[in-house]
mmCIF file of C-alpha atoms in Angstrom:
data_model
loop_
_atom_site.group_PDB
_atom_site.id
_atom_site.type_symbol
_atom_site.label_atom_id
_atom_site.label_comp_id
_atom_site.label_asym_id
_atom_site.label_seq_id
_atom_site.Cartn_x
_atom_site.Cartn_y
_atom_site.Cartn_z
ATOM 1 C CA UNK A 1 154.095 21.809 -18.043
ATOM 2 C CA UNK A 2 155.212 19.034 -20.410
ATOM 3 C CA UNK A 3 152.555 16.604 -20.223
ATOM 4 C CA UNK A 4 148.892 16.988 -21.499
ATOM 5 C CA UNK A 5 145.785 17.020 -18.994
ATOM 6 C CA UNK A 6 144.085 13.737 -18.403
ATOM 7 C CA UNK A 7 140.944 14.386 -19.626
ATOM 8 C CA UNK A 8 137.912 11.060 -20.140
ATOM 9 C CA UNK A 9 138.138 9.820 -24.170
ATOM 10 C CA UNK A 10 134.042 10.034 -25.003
ATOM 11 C CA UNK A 11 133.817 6.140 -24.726
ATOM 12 C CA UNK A 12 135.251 6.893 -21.265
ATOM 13 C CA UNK A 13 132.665 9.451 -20.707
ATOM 14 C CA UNK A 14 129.859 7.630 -21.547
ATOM 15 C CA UNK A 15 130.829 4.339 -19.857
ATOM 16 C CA UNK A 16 131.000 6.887 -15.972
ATOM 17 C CA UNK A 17 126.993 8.481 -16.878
ATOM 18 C CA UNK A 18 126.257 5.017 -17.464
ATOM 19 C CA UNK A 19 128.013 3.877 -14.763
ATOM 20 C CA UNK A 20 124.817 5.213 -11.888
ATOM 21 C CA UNK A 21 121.990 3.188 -10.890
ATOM 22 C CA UNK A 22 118.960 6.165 -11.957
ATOM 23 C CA UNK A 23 116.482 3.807 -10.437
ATOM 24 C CA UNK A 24 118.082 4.714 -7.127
ATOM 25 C CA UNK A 25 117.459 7.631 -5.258
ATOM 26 C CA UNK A 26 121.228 8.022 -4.438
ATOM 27 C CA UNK A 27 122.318 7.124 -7.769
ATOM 28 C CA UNK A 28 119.803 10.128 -9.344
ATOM 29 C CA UNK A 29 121.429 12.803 -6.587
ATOM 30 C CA UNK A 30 125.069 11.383 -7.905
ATOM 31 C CA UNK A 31 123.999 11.155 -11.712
ATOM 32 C CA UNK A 32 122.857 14.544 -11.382
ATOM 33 C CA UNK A 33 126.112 16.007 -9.574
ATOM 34 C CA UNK A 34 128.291 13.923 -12.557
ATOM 35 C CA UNK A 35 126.118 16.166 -14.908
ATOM 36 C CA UNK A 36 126.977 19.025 -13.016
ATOM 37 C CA UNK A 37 130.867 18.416 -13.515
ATOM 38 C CA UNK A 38 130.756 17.342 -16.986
ATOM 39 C CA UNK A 39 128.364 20.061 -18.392
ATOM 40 C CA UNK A 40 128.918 23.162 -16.494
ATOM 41 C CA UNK A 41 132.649 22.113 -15.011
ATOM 42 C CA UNK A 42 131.615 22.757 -11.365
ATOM 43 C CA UNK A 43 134.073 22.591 -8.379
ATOM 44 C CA UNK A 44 133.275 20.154 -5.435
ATOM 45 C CA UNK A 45 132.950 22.770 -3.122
ATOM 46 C CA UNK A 46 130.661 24.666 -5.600
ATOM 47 C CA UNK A 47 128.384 21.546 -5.718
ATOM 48 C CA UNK A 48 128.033 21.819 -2.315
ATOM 49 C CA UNK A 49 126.958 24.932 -2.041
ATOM 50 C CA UNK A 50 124.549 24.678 -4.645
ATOM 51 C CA UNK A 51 120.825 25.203 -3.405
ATOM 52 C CA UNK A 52 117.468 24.614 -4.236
ATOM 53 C CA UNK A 53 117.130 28.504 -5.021
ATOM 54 C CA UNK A 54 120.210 28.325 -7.576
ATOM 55 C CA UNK A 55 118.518 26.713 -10.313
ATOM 56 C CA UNK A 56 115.931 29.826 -12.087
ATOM 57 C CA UNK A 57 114.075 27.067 -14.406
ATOM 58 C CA UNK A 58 112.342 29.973 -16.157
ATOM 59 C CA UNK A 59 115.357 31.420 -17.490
ATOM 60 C CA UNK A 60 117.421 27.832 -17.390
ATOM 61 C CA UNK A 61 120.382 29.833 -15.459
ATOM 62 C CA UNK A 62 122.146 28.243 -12.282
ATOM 63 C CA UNK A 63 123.596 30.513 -9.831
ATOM 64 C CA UNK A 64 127.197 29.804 -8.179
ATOM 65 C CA UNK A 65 127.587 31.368 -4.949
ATOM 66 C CA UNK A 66 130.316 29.632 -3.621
ATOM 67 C CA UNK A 67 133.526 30.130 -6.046
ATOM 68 C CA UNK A 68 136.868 30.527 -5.826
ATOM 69 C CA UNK A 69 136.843 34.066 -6.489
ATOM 70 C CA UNK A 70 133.904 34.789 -3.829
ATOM 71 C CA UNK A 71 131.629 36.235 -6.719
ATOM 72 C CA UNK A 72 128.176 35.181 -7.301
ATOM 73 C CA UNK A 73 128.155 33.847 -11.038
ATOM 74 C CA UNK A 74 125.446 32.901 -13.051
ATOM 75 C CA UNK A 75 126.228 29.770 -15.802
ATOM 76 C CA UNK A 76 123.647 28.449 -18.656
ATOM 77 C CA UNK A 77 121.495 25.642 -17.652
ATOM 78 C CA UNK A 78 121.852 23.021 -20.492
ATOM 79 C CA UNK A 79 119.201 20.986 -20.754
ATOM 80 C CA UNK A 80 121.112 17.771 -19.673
ATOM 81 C CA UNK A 81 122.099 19.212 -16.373
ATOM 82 C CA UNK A 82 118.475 20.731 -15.727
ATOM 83 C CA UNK A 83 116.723 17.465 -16.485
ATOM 84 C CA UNK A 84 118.907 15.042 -14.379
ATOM 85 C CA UNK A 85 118.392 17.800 -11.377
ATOM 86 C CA UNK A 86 114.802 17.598 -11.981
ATOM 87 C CA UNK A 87 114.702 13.942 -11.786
ATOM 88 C CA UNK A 88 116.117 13.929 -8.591
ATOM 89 C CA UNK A 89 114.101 16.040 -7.203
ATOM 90 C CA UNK A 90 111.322 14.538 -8.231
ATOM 91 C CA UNK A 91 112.103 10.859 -7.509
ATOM 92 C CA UNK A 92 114.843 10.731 -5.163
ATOM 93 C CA UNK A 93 115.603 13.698 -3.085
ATOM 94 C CA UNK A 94 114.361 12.636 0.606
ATOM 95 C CA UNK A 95 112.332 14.951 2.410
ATOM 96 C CA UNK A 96 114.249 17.483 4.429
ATOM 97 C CA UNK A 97 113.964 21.287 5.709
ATOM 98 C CA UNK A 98 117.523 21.254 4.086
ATOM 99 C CA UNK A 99 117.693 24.397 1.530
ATOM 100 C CA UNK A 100 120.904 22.573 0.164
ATOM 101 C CA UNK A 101 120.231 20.972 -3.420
ATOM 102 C CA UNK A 102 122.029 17.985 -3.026
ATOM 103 C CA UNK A 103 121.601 16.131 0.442
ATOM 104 C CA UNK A 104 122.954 13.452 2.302
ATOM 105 C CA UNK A 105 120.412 9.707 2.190
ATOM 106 C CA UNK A 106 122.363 8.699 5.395
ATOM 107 C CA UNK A 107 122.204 9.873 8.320
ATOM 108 C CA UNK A 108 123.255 12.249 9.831
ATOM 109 C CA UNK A 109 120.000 14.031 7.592
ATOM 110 C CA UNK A 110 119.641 17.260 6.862
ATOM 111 C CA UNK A 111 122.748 18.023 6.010
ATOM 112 C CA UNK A 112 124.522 18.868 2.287
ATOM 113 C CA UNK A 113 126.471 15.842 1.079
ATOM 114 C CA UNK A 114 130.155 17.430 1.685
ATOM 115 C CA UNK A 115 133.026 17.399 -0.937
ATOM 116 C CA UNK A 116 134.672 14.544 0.721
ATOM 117 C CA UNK A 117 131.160 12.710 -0.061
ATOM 118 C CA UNK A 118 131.151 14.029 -4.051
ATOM 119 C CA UNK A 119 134.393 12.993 -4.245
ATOM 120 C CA UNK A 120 133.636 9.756 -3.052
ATOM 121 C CA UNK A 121 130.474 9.630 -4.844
ATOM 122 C CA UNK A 122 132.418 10.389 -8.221
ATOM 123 C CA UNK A 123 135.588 7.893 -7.163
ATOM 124 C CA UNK A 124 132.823 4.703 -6.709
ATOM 125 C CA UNK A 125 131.124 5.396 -10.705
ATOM 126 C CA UNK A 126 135.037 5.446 -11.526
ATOM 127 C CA UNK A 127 135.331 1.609 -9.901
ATOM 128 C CA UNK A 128 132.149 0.363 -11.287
ATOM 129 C CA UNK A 129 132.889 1.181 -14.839
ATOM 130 C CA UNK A 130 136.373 0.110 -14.645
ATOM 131 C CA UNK A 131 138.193 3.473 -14.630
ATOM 132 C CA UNK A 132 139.325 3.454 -11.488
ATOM 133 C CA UNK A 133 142.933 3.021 -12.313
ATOM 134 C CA UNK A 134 142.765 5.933 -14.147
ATOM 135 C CA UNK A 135 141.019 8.448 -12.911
ATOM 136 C CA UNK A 136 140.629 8.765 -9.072
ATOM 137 C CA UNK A 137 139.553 12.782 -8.663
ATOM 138 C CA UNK A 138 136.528 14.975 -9.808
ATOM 139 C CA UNK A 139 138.872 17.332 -11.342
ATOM 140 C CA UNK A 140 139.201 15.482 -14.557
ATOM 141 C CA UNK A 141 135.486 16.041 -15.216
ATOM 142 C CA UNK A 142 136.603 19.593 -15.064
ATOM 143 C CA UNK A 143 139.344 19.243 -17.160
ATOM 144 C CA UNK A 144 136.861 17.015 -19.526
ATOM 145 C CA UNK A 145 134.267 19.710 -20.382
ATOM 146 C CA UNK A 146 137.222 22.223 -20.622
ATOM 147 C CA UNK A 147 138.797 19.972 -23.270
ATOM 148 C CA UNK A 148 135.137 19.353 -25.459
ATOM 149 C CA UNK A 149 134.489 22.794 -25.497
ATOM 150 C CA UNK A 150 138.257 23.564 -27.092
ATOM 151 C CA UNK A 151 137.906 20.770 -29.414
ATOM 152 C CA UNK A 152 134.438 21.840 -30.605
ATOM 153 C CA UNK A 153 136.255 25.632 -31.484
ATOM 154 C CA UNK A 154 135.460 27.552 -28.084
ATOM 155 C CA UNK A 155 137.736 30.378 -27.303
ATOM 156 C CA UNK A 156 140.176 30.098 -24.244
ATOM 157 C CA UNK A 157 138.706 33.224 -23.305
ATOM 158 C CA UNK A 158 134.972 31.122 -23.685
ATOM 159 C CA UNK A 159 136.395 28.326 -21.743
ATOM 160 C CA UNK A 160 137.867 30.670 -19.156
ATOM 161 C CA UNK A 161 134.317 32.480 -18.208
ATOM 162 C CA UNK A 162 132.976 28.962 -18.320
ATOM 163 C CA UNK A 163 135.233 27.777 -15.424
ATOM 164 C CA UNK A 164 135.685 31.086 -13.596
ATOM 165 C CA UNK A 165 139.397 31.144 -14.092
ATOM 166 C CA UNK A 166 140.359 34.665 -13.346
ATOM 167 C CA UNK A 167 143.440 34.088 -15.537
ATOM 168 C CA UNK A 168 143.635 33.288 -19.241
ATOM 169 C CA UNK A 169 147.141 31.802 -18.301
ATOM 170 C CA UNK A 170 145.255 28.730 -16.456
ATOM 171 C CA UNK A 171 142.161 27.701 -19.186
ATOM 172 C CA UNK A 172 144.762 28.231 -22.599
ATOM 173 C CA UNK A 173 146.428 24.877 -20.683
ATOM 174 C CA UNK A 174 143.644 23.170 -22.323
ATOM 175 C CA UNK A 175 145.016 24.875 -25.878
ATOM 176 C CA UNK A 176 147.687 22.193 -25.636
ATOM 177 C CA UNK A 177 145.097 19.641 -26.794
ATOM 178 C CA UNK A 178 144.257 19.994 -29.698
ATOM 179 C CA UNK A 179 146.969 18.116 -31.463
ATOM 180 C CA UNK A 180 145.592 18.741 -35.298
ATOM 181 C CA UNK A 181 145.038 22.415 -35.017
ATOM 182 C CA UNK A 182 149.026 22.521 -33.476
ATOM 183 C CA UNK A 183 149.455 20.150 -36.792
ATOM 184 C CA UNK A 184 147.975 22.827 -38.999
ATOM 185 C CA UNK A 185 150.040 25.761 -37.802
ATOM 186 C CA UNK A 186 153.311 24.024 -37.451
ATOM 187 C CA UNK A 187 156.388 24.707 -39.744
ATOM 188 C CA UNK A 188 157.556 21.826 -41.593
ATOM 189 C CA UNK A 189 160.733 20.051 -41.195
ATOM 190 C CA UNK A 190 163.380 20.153 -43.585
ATOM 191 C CA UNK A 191 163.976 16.536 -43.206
ATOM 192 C CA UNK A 192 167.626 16.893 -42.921
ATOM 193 C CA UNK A 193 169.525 15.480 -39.639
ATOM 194 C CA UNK A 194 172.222 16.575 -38.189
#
């Protein structure tokens, strides 16, 4: 793999979370799922999954059920992530017998909003805060938290348990990044040419 990982700049990343309407009800429910991209590095199809019963406020722990591996895993809350679920919960989840967390506001009701709907979701804050020629897939909010949390000294094998990569092989891509600390172990160069 020659070329880095797109990854959002932090301008970038703070121009998308500004990019939903939080006085809407839909725009809490998508604010909420951005959160759950950028802070815990979710899947789509784990979003979907995700119920009201995965979030243990008490012990601010959410439980994935639905990952790539088919193991239940249990990540760290941070208080971001908890507070923009809360707030849609409170103000703009509609009322449905729907155990999912994160519902459709169209109908058909009752249903959990599918991954072609997060990605859609995700793809729409991308055009409205002019990234759209960019970035067009939820992965590079993966690839985003994956890239902080090397750049702020997190191991690969950190980073790894983080995204529930069963292989160090696939999170040490994200090693690539960090340009200075390659700077700082690098040999240097004779200067001569040949």
């Amino acid at each position: 793999r020659a070329t880095l990982p797109t990854v959002l700049s932090d301008a970038q990343q703070e121009a998308f979370l500004k990019a939903f309407n939080c006085a809407d009800p839909v725009g809490l429910r998508d604010y909420a799922i951005a959160r759950c991209f950028l802070d815990l590095g979710l899947r789509g199809h784990e979003v979907t999954f995700l119920a009201l019963g995965s979030v243990d406020w008490r012990n601010a722990r959410l439980t994935i059920s639905s990952t790539k591996s088919q193991r239940v895993q249990q990540l760290p809350l941070p208080v971001t992530t908890s507070d923009a679920i809360a707030q849609y919960l409170c103000h703009g989840r509609p009322k449905t017998v729907n155990r999912a967390l994160f519902v459709r506001h169209r109908a058909p009701f009752d249903k959990p909003l599918s991954v072609p709907a997060i990605r859609n979701s995700m793809n729409r804050a991308f055009v409205r805060c002019g990234l759209r020629d960019q970035f067009c897939n939820t992965h590079v909010l993966r690839r985003t938290i994956a890239t902080r949390l090397q750049r702020s000294g997190a191991s690969v094998k950190e980073i790894a348990d983080l995204l529930r990569h069963q292989s160090l092989d696939t999170a040490s891509t994200y090693a690539r990044i960090d340009l200075e600390a390659l700077r700082a172990v690098a040999l240097p160069w004779s200067g001569s040419s040949l």
